[in-house]
PDB file of C-alpha atoms in Angstrom:
ATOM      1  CA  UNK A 178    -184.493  48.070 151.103  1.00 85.00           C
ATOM      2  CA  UNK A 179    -182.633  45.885 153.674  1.00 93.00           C
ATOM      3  CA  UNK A 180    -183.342  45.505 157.278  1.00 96.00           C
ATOM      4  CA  UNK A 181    -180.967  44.242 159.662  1.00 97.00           C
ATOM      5  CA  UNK A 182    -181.988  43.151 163.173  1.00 96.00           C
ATOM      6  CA  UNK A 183    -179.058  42.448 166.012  1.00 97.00           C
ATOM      7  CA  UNK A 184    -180.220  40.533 169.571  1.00 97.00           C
ATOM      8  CA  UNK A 185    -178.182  38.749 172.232  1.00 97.00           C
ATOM      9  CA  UNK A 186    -176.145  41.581 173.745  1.00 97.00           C
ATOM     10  CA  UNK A 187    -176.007  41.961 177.320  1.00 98.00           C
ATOM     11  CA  UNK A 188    -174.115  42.111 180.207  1.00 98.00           C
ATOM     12  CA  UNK A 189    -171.807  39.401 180.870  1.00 98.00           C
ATOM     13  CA  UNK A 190    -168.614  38.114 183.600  1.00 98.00           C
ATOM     14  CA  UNK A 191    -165.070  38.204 181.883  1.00 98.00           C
ATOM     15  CA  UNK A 192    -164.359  34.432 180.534  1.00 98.00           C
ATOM     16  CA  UNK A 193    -168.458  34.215 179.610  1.00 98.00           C
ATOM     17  CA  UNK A 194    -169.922  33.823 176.468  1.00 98.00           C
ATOM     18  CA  UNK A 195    -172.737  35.630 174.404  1.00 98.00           C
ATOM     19  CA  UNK A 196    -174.273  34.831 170.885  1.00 98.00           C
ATOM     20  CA  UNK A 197    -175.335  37.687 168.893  1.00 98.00           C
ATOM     21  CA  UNK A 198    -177.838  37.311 166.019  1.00 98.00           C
ATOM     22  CA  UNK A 199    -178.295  39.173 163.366  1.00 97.00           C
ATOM     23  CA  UNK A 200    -181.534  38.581 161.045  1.00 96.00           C
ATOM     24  CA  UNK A 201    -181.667  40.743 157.483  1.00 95.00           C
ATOM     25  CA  UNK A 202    -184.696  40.819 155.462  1.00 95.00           C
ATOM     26  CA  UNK A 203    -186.189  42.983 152.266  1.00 93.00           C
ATOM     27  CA  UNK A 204    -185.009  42.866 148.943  1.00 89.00           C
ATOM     28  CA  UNK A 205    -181.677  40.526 149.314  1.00 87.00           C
ATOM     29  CA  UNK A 206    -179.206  39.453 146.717  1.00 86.00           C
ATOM     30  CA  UNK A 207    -177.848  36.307 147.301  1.00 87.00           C
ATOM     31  CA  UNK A 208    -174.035  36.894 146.751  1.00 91.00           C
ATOM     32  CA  UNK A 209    -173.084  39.499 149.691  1.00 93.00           C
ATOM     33  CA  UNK A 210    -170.754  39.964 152.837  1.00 96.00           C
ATOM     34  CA  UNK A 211    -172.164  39.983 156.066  1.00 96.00           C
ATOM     35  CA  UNK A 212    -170.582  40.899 159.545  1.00 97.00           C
ATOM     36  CA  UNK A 213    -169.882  42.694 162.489  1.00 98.00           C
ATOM     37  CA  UNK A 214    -168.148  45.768 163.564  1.00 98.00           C
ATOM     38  CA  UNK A 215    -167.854  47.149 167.278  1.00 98.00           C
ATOM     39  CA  UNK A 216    -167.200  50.167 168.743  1.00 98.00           C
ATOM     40  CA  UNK A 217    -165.670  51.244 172.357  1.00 97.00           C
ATOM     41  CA  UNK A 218    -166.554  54.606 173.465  1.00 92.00           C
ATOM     42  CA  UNK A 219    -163.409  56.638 172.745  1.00 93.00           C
ATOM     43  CA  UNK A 220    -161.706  54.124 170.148  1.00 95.00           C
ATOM     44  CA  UNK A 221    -162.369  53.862 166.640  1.00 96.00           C
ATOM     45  CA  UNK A 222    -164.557  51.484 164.944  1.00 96.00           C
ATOM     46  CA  UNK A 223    -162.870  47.917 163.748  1.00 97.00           C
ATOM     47  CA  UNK A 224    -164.244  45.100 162.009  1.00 98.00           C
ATOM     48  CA  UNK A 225    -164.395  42.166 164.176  1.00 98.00           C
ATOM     49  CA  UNK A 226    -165.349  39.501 161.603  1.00 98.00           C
ATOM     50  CA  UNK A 227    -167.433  39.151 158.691  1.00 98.00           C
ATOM     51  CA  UNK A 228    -168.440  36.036 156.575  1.00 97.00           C
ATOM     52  CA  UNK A 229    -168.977  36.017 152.259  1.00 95.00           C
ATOM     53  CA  UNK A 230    -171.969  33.957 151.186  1.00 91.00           C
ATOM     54  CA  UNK A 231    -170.015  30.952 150.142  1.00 91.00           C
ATOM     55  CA  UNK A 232    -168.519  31.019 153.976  1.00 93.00           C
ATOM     56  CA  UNK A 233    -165.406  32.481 153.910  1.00 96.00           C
ATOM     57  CA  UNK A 234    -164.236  34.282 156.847  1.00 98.00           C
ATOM     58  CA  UNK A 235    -162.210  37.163 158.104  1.00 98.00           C
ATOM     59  CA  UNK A 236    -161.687  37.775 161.921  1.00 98.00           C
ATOM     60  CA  UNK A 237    -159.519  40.876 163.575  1.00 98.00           C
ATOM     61  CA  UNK A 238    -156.846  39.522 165.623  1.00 98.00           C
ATOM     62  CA  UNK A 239    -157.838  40.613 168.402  1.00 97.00           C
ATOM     63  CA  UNK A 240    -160.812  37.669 168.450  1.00 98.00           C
ATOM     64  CA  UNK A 241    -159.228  35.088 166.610  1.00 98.00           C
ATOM     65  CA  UNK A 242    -159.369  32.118 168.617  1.00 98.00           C
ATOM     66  CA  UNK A 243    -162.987  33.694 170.828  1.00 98.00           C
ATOM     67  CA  UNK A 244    -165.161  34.328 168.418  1.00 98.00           C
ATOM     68  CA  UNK A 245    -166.707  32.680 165.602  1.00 98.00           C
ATOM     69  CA  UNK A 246    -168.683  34.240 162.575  1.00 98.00           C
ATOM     70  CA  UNK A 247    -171.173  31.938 160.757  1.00 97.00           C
ATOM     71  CA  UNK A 248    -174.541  31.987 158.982  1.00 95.00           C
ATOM     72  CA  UNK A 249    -177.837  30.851 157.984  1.00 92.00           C
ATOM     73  CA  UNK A 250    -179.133  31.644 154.160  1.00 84.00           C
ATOM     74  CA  UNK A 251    -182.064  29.774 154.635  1.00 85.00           C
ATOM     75  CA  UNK A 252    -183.028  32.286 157.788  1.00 84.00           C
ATOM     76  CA  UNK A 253    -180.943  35.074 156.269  1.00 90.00           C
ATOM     77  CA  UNK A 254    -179.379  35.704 159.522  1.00 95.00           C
ATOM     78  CA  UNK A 255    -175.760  35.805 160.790  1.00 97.00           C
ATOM     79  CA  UNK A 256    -174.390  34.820 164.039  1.00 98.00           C
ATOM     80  CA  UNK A 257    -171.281  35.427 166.119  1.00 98.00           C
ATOM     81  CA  UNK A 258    -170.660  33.442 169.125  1.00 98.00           C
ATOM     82  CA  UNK A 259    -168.369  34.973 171.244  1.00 98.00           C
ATOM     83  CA  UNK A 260    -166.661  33.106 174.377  1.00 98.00           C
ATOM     84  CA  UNK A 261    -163.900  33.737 176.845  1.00 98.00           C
ATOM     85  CA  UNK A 262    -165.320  37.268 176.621  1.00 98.00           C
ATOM     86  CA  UNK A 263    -162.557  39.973 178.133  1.00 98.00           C
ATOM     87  CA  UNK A 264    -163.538  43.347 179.387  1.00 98.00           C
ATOM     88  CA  UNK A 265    -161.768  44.994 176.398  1.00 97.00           C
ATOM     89  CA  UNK A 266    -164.355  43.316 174.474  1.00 98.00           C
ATOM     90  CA  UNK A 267    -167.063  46.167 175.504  1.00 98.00           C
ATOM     91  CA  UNK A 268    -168.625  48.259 172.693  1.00 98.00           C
ATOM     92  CA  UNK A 269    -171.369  48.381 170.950  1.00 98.00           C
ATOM     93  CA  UNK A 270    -171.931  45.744 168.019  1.00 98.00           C
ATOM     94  CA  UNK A 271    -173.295  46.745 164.770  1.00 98.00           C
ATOM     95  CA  UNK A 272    -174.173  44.452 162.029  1.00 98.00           C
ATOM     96  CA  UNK A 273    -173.411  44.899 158.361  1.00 97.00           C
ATOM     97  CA  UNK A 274    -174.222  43.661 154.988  1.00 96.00           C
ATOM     98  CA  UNK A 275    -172.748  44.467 151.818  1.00 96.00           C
ATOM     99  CA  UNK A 276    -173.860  43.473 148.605  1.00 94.00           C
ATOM    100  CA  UNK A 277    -171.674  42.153 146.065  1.00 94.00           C
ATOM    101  CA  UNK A 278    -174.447  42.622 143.433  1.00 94.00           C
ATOM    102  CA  UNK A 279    -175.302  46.218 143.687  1.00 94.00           C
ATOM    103  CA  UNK A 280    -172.102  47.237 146.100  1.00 95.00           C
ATOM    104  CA  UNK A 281    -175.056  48.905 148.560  1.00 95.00           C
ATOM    105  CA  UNK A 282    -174.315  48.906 152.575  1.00 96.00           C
ATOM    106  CA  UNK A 283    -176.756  48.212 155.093  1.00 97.00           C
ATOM    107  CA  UNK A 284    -176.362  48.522 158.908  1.00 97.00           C
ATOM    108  CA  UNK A 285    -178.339  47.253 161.653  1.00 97.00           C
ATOM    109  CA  UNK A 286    -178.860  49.947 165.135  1.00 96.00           C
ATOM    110  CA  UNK A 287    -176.145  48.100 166.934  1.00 97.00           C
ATOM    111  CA  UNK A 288    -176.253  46.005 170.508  1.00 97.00           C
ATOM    112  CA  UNK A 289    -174.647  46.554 173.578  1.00 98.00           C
ATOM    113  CA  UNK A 290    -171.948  43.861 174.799  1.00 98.00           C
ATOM    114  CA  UNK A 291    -170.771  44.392 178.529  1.00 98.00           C
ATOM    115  CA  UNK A 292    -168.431  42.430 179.832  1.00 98.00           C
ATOM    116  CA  UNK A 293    -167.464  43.520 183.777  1.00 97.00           C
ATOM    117  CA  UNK A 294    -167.475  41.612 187.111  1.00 93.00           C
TER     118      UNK A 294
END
């Protein structure tokens, strides 16, 4: 099975910057997607970017230009550094792998991003 562990959330001023990490380990194929999704209390969960092993990216719209999706195979971890943070940008981030090998999906427990004055 596949672990995925998240840290870097916290509470931070609009116009700051956090970088989340996200490190996987177990039994890992090497051609997969990997990625984050958030999720505001009352709103529906979106993808906010996600990154295939050969380092293509997708972000949502609502980021592009902020955030930033990349990874490290050698660590097996995937980061997303997030600046000129906006309050809207509260919710709870959860990453994600999917494997392109055995089309399984793995979740980490999610991280809390806060972004008030």
């Amino acid at each position: 099975q596949v672990q995925l562990v998240e840290s870097g959330g916290g509470l931070v001023q609009p116009g700051g910057s956090l970088r989340l990490s996200c490190a996987a380990s177990g039994s890992i194929f090497s051609i997969n997607v990997m990625g984050w999704y958030r999720q505001a209390p009352g709103k529906q969960r979106e993808l906010v970017a996600s990154i295939t092993s050969g380092d293509s990216t997708n972000y949502a719209d609502s980021v592009k230009g902020r955030f930033t999706i990349s990874r490290d195979n050698a660590k097996k971890t995937v980061f997303l550094q997030m600046n000129s943070l906006k309050p809207e940008d509260t919710a709870v981030y959860s990453c994600y792998l999917k494997s392109l090998t055995t089309w399984l999906d793995y979740w980490g427990q999610g991280t809390q991003v806060t972004v008030s004055s």
